[in-house]
């Protein structure tokens, strides 16, 4: 049973650049949520995708956008990167209607220099 | 405004003793609570949950207690083992709404030999 997989695991970008992170949900799951975890903080909710639409959004600027594909996989895009975007980006999946327990991938470490 | 608070950044406990991790929440709409455990370089893993209709849920060495009137929950680990050394996140949500899950900042637990 494949768990949540994310890629890439680590990447370094320069201020002003754009980044795309990818996520495949756990087998049988149809909902993907993205979280940002800065150093010393808990995961902060970015947004949730279901049926290829953004269903909920946290307090993040429009520079953060996403997409969900028909196979339920998802991408997180961040434009005009800032130093403060350096963080661990976590993807979590769940099954709609049973969404109160989410399962995380190992995350993508983004460093902005 | 932090809706889920873990006021102890770290906790050290002797192996074999009880570890008690505390969490407070402010939003009275929350009715489902979770604990996640995170090792370095890994994503958070689901540990145990409790809905507001219960005041206790037990799973092996892990027990979560919920005090709704105080808006407080705690995670008890008995007996504590070296492999329990990790960061523990308390999280809260609204039951059966596929609502976003809000996390606390985490408590780092050290199990001493």
PDB file of N, CA, C and O in Angstrom, chain A residues 2-48:
ATOM      1  N   UNK A   2       0.875   1.962  -1.145  1.00  0.00           N
ATOM      2  CA  UNK A   2       1.758   3.113  -1.265  1.00  0.00           C
ATOM      3  C   UNK A   2       1.248   4.239  -0.390  1.00  0.00           C
ATOM      4  O   UNK A   2       0.067   4.587  -0.395  1.00  0.00           O
ATOM      5  N   UNK A   3       2.175   4.814   0.372  1.00  0.00           N
ATOM      6  CA  UNK A   3       1.827   5.965   1.189  1.00  0.00           C
ATOM      7  C   UNK A   3       1.911   7.224   0.359  1.00  0.00           C
ATOM      8  O   UNK A   3       2.005   7.190  -0.865  1.00  0.00           O
ATOM      9  N   UNK A   4       1.898   8.364   1.028  1.00  0.00           N
ATOM     10  CA  UNK A   4       1.996   9.659   0.356  1.00  0.00           C
ATOM     11  C   UNK A   4       3.444   9.869  -0.090  1.00  0.00           C
ATOM     12  O   UNK A   4       4.362   9.717   0.722  1.00  0.00           O
ATOM     13  N   UNK A   5       3.623  10.176  -1.348  1.00  0.00           N
ATOM     14  CA  UNK A   5       4.977  10.404  -1.845  1.00  0.00           C
ATOM     15  C   UNK A   5       5.108  11.823  -2.359  1.00  0.00           C
ATOM     16  O   UNK A   5       4.176  12.362  -2.983  1.00  0.00           O
ATOM     17  N   UNK A   6       6.242  12.444  -2.069  1.00  0.00           N
ATOM     18  CA  UNK A   6       6.500  13.820  -2.469  1.00  0.00           C
ATOM     19  C   UNK A   6       7.831  13.918  -3.188  1.00  0.00           C
ATOM     20  O   UNK A   6       8.759  13.174  -2.901  1.00  0.00           O
ATOM     21  N   UNK A   7       7.890  14.874  -4.124  1.00  0.00           N
ATOM     22  CA  UNK A   7       9.157  15.135  -4.797  1.00  0.00           C
ATOM     23  C   UNK A   7       9.252  16.619  -5.156  1.00  0.00           C
ATOM     24  O   UNK A   7       8.220  17.281  -5.352  1.00  0.00           O
ATOM     25  N   UNK A   8      10.462  17.183  -5.217  1.00  0.00           N
ATOM     26  CA  UNK A   8      11.704  16.552  -4.776  1.00  0.00           C
ATOM     27  C   UNK A   8      11.799  16.568  -3.247  1.00  0.00           C
ATOM     28  O   UNK A   8      10.995  17.200  -2.579  1.00  0.00           O
ATOM     29  N   UNK A   9      12.790  15.897  -2.701  1.00  0.00           N
ATOM     30  CA  UNK A   9      12.935  15.875  -1.244  1.00  0.00           C
ATOM     31  C   UNK A   9      13.649  17.130  -0.750  1.00  0.00           C
ATOM     32  O   UNK A   9      13.352  17.621   0.344  1.00  0.00           O
ATOM     33  N   UNK A  10      14.597  17.616  -1.524  1.00  0.00           N
ATOM     34  CA  UNK A  10      15.329  18.837  -1.169  1.00  0.00           C
ATOM     35  C   UNK A  10      15.524  19.669  -2.427  1.00  0.00           C
ATOM     36  O   UNK A  10      15.757  19.108  -3.507  1.00  0.00           O
ATOM     37  N   UNK A  11      15.451  20.968  -2.262  1.00  0.00           N
ATOM     38  CA  UNK A  11      15.813  21.839  -3.371  1.00  0.00           C
ATOM     39  C   UNK A  11      16.196  23.220  -2.859  1.00  0.00           C
ATOM     40  O   UNK A  11      15.739  23.640  -1.801  1.00  0.00           O
ATOM     41  N   UNK A  12      17.048  23.864  -3.649  1.00  0.00           N
ATOM     42  CA  UNK A  12      17.511  25.208  -3.329  1.00  0.00           C
ATOM     43  C   UNK A  12      17.136  26.128  -4.488  1.00  0.00           C
ATOM     44  O   UNK A  12      17.403  25.801  -5.648  1.00  0.00           O
ATOM     45  N   UNK A  13      16.505  27.246  -4.149  1.00  0.00           N
ATOM     46  CA  UNK A  13      16.091  28.209  -5.164  1.00  0.00           C
ATOM     47  C   UNK A  13      16.584  29.596  -4.764  1.00  0.00           C
ATOM     48  O   UNK A  13      16.886  29.856  -3.591  1.00  0.00           O
ATOM     49  N   UNK A  14      16.605  30.475  -5.735  1.00  0.00           N
ATOM     50  CA  UNK A  14      17.025  31.856  -5.507  1.00  0.00           C
ATOM     51  C   UNK A  14      15.789  32.737  -5.351  1.00  0.00           C
ATOM     52  O   UNK A  14      14.736  32.461  -5.968  1.00  0.00           O
ATOM     53  N   UNK A  15      15.917  33.774  -4.550  1.00  0.00           N
ATOM     54  CA  UNK A  15      14.830  34.748  -4.383  1.00  0.00           C
ATOM     55  C   UNK A  15      14.290  35.192  -5.734  1.00  0.00           C
ATOM     56  O   UNK A  15      15.056  35.472  -6.654  1.00  0.00           O
ATOM     57  N   UNK A  16      12.976  35.254  -5.832  1.00  0.00           N
ATOM     58  CA  UNK A  16      12.347  35.694  -7.064  1.00  0.00           C
ATOM     59  C   UNK A  16      11.998  34.559  -8.020  1.00  0.00           C
ATOM     60  O   UNK A  16      11.170  34.748  -8.921  1.00  0.00           O
ATOM     61  N   UNK A  17      12.619  33.413  -7.812  1.00  0.00           N
ATOM     62  CA  UNK A  17      12.320  32.279  -8.691  1.00  0.00           C
ATOM     63  C   UNK A  17      10.970  31.652  -8.325  1.00  0.00           C
ATOM     64  O   UNK A  17      10.300  32.043  -7.364  1.00  0.00           O
ATOM     65  N   UNK A  18      10.609  30.663  -9.117  1.00  0.00           N
ATOM     66  CA  UNK A  18       9.370  29.937  -8.916  1.00  0.00           C
ATOM     67  C   UNK A  18       9.707  28.469  -8.634  1.00  0.00           C
ATOM     68  O   UNK A  18      10.732  27.959  -9.077  1.00  0.00           O
ATOM     69  N   UNK A  19       8.854  27.798  -7.865  1.00  0.00           N
ATOM     70  CA  UNK A  19       9.110  26.396  -7.553  1.00  0.00           C
ATOM     71  C   UNK A  19       7.811  25.600  -7.675  1.00  0.00           C
ATOM     72  O   UNK A  19       6.716  26.132  -7.428  1.00  0.00           O
ATOM     73  N   UNK A  20       7.954  24.350  -8.073  1.00  0.00           N
ATOM     74  CA  UNK A  20       6.810  23.428  -8.138  1.00  0.00           C
ATOM     75  C   UNK A  20       7.153  22.178  -7.351  1.00  0.00           C
ATOM     76  O   UNK A  20       8.185  21.552  -7.575  1.00  0.00           O
ATOM     77  N   UNK A  21       6.291  21.836  -6.410  1.00  0.00           N
ATOM     78  CA  UNK A  21       6.442  20.637  -5.607  1.00  0.00           C
ATOM     79  C   UNK A  21       5.310  19.679  -5.960  1.00  0.00           C
ATOM     80  O   UNK A  21       4.194  20.110  -6.253  1.00  0.00           O
ATOM     81  N   UNK A  22       5.624  18.382  -5.900  1.00  0.00           N
ATOM     82  CA  UNK A  22       4.660  17.381  -6.357  1.00  0.00           C
ATOM     83  C   UNK A  22       4.304  16.386  -5.264  1.00  0.00           C
ATOM     84  O   UNK A  22       5.130  16.104  -4.378  1.00  0.00           O
ATOM     85  N   UNK A  23       3.089  15.847  -5.370  1.00  0.00           N
ATOM     86  CA  UNK A  23       2.597  14.942  -4.332  1.00  0.00           C
ATOM     87  C   UNK A  23       1.677  13.898  -4.957  1.00  0.00           C
ATOM     88  O   UNK A  23       0.790  14.235  -5.753  1.00  0.00           O
ATOM     89  N   UNK A  24       1.897  12.650  -4.571  1.00  0.00           N
ATOM     90  CA  UNK A  24       0.952  11.588  -4.923  1.00  0.00           C
ATOM     91  C   UNK A  24       0.307  11.103  -3.636  1.00  0.00           C
ATOM     92  O   UNK A  24       1.019  10.738  -2.689  1.00  0.00           O
ATOM     93  N   UNK A  25      -1.011  11.094  -3.572  1.00  0.00           N
ATOM     94  CA  UNK A  25      -1.665  10.717  -2.312  1.00  0.00           C
ATOM     95  C   UNK A  25      -1.566   9.221  -2.045  1.00  0.00           C
ATOM     96  O   UNK A  25      -1.218   8.430  -2.915  1.00  0.00           O
ATOM     97  N   UNK A  26      -1.884   8.882  -0.832  1.00  0.00           N
ATOM     98  CA  UNK A  26      -1.959   7.476  -0.419  1.00  0.00           C
ATOM     99  C   UNK A  26      -3.014   6.786  -1.282  1.00  0.00           C
ATOM    100  O   UNK A  26      -4.037   7.377  -1.643  1.00  0.00           O
ATOM    101  N   UNK A  27      -2.747   5.527  -1.591  1.00  0.00           N
ATOM    102  CA  UNK A  27      -3.668   4.749  -2.404  1.00  0.00           C
ATOM    103  C   UNK A  27      -5.073   4.770  -1.789  1.00  0.00           C
ATOM    104  O   UNK A  27      -5.247   4.520  -0.596  1.00  0.00           O
ATOM    105  N   UNK A  28      -6.070   5.100  -2.617  1.00  0.00           N
ATOM    106  CA  UNK A  28      -7.447   5.130  -2.138  1.00  0.00           C
ATOM    107  C   UNK A  28      -7.900   6.495  -1.650  1.00  0.00           C
ATOM    108  O   UNK A  28      -9.093   6.689  -1.388  1.00  0.00           O
ATOM    109  N   UNK A  29      -6.975   7.443  -1.515  1.00  0.00           N
ATOM    110  CA  UNK A  29      -7.321   8.794  -1.059  1.00  0.00           C
ATOM    111  C   UNK A  29      -7.579   9.708  -2.250  1.00  0.00           C
ATOM    112  O   UNK A  29      -6.969   9.563  -3.303  1.00  0.00           O
ATOM    113  N   UNK A  30      -8.502  10.674  -2.050  1.00  0.00           N
ATOM    114  CA  UNK A  30      -8.874  11.559  -3.147  1.00  0.00           C
ATOM    115  C   UNK A  30      -8.696  13.042  -2.804  1.00  0.00           C
ATOM    116  O   UNK A  30      -8.954  13.907  -3.639  1.00  0.00           O
ATOM    117  N   UNK A  31      -8.262  13.332  -1.601  1.00  0.00           N
ATOM    118  CA  UNK A  31      -8.145  14.720  -1.146  1.00  0.00           C
ATOM    119  C   UNK A  31      -6.701  14.988  -0.722  1.00  0.00           C
ATOM    120  O   UNK A  31      -6.102  14.165  -0.028  1.00  0.00           O
ATOM    121  N   UNK A  32      -6.184  16.111  -1.164  1.00  0.00           N
ATOM    122  CA  UNK A  32      -4.802  16.471  -0.847  1.00  0.00           C
ATOM    123  C   UNK A  32      -4.776  17.833  -0.163  1.00  0.00           C
ATOM    124  O   UNK A  32      -5.412  18.779  -0.626  1.00  0.00           O
ATOM    125  N   UNK A  33      -4.043  17.896   0.936  1.00  0.00           N
ATOM    126  CA  UNK A  33      -3.822  19.163   1.633  1.00  0.00           C
ATOM    127  C   UNK A  33      -2.335  19.453   1.659  1.00  0.00           C
ATOM    128  O   UNK A  33      -1.522  18.525   1.744  1.00  0.00           O
ATOM    129  N   UNK A  34      -2.003  20.729   1.591  1.00  0.00           N
ATOM    130  CA  UNK A  34      -0.607  21.148   1.655  1.00  0.00           C
ATOM    131  C   UNK A  34      -0.390  21.974   2.917  1.00  0.00           C
ATOM    132  O   UNK A  34      -1.227  22.820   3.280  1.00  0.00           O
ATOM    133  N   UNK A  35       0.753  21.729   3.560  1.00  0.00           N
ATOM    134  CA  UNK A  35       1.123  22.445   4.769  1.00  0.00           C
ATOM    135  C   UNK A  35       2.550  22.964   4.625  1.00  0.00           C
ATOM    136  O   UNK A  35       3.387  22.343   3.970  1.00  0.00           O
ATOM    137  N   UNK A  36       2.814  24.085   5.285  1.00  0.00           N
ATOM    138  CA  UNK A  36       4.165  24.621   5.375  1.00  0.00           C
ATOM    139  C   UNK A  36       4.620  24.509   6.824  1.00  0.00           C
ATOM    140  O   UNK A  36       3.901  24.936   7.731  1.00  0.00           O
ATOM    141  N   UNK A  37       5.796  23.934   7.031  1.00  0.00           N
ATOM    142  CA  UNK A  37       6.332  23.867   8.388  1.00  0.00           C
ATOM    143  C   UNK A  37       7.667  24.598   8.436  1.00  0.00           C
ATOM    144  O   UNK A  37       8.685  24.100   7.938  1.00  0.00           O
ATOM    145  N   UNK A  38       7.649  25.764   9.038  1.00  0.00           N
ATOM    146  CA  UNK A  38       8.882  26.519   9.240  1.00  0.00           C
ATOM    147  C   UNK A  38       9.597  25.951  10.463  1.00  0.00           C
ATOM    148  O   UNK A  38       9.001  25.251  11.286  1.00  0.00           O
ATOM    149  N   UNK A  39      10.868  26.298  10.581  1.00  0.00           N
ATOM    150  CA  UNK A  39      11.678  25.776  11.688  1.00  0.00           C
ATOM    151  C   UNK A  39      11.080  26.176  13.032  1.00  0.00           C
ATOM    152  O   UNK A  39      10.739  27.344  13.256  1.00  0.00           O
ATOM    153  N   UNK A  40      10.888  25.198  13.902  1.00  0.00           N
ATOM    154  CA  UNK A  40      10.371  25.479  15.238  1.00  0.00           C
ATOM    155  C   UNK A  40       8.875  25.714  15.306  1.00  0.00           C
ATOM    156  O   UNK A  40       8.342  26.063  16.364  1.00  0.00           O
ATOM    157  N   UNK A  41       8.195  25.532  14.189  1.00  0.00           N
ATOM    158  CA  UNK A  41       6.738  25.753  14.145  1.00  0.00           C
ATOM    159  C   UNK A  41       6.018  24.450  13.820  1.00  0.00           C
ATOM    160  O   UNK A  41       6.632  23.483  13.363  1.00  0.00           O
ATOM    161  N   UNK A  42       4.731  24.463  14.048  1.00  0.00           N
ATOM    162  CA  UNK A  42       3.920  23.342  13.603  1.00  0.00           C
ATOM    163  C   UNK A  42       3.516  23.523  12.150  1.00  0.00           C
ATOM    164  O   UNK A  42       3.673  24.608  11.586  1.00  0.00           O
ATOM    165  N   UNK A  43       3.001  22.480  11.522  1.00  0.00           N
ATOM    166  CA  UNK A  43       2.529  22.614  10.131  1.00  0.00           C
ATOM    167  C   UNK A  43       1.411  23.650  10.034  1.00  0.00           C
ATOM    168  O   UNK A  43       0.482  23.651  10.843  1.00  0.00           O
ATOM    169  N   UNK A  44       1.533  24.532   9.042  1.00  0.00           N
ATOM    170  CA  UNK A  44       0.513  25.567   8.797  1.00  0.00           C
ATOM    171  C   UNK A  44      -0.223  25.227   7.500  1.00  0.00           C
ATOM    172  O   UNK A  44       0.414  25.024   6.465  1.00  0.00           O
ATOM    173  N   UNK A  45      -1.533  25.214   7.568  1.00  0.00           N
ATOM    174  CA  UNK A  45      -2.371  24.828   6.435  1.00  0.00           C
ATOM    175  C   UNK A  45      -2.279  25.853   5.313  1.00  0.00           C
ATOM    176  O   UNK A  45      -2.495  27.052   5.531  1.00  0.00           O
ATOM    177  N   UNK A  46      -1.978  25.361   4.106  1.00  0.00           N
ATOM    178  CA  UNK A  46      -1.923  26.242   2.931  1.00  0.00           C
ATOM    179  C   UNK A  46      -3.235  26.164   2.168  1.00  0.00           C
ATOM    180  O   UNK A  46      -3.932  27.167   2.005  1.00  0.00           O
ATOM    181  N   UNK A  47      -3.574  24.988   1.675  1.00  0.00           N
ATOM    182  CA  UNK A  47      -4.848  24.767   1.000  1.00  0.00           C
ATOM    183  C   UNK A  47      -5.126  23.284   0.840  1.00  0.00           C
ATOM    184  O   UNK A  47      -4.270  22.438   1.092  1.00  0.00           O
ATOM    185  N   UNK A  48      -6.376  23.005   0.447  1.00  0.00           N
ATOM    186  CA  UNK A  48      -6.827  21.632   0.261  1.00  0.00           C
ATOM    187  C   UNK A  48      -7.474  21.501  -1.110  1.00  0.00           C
ATOM    188  O   UNK A  48      -8.228  22.395  -1.533  1.00  0.00           O
TER     189      UNK A  48
END
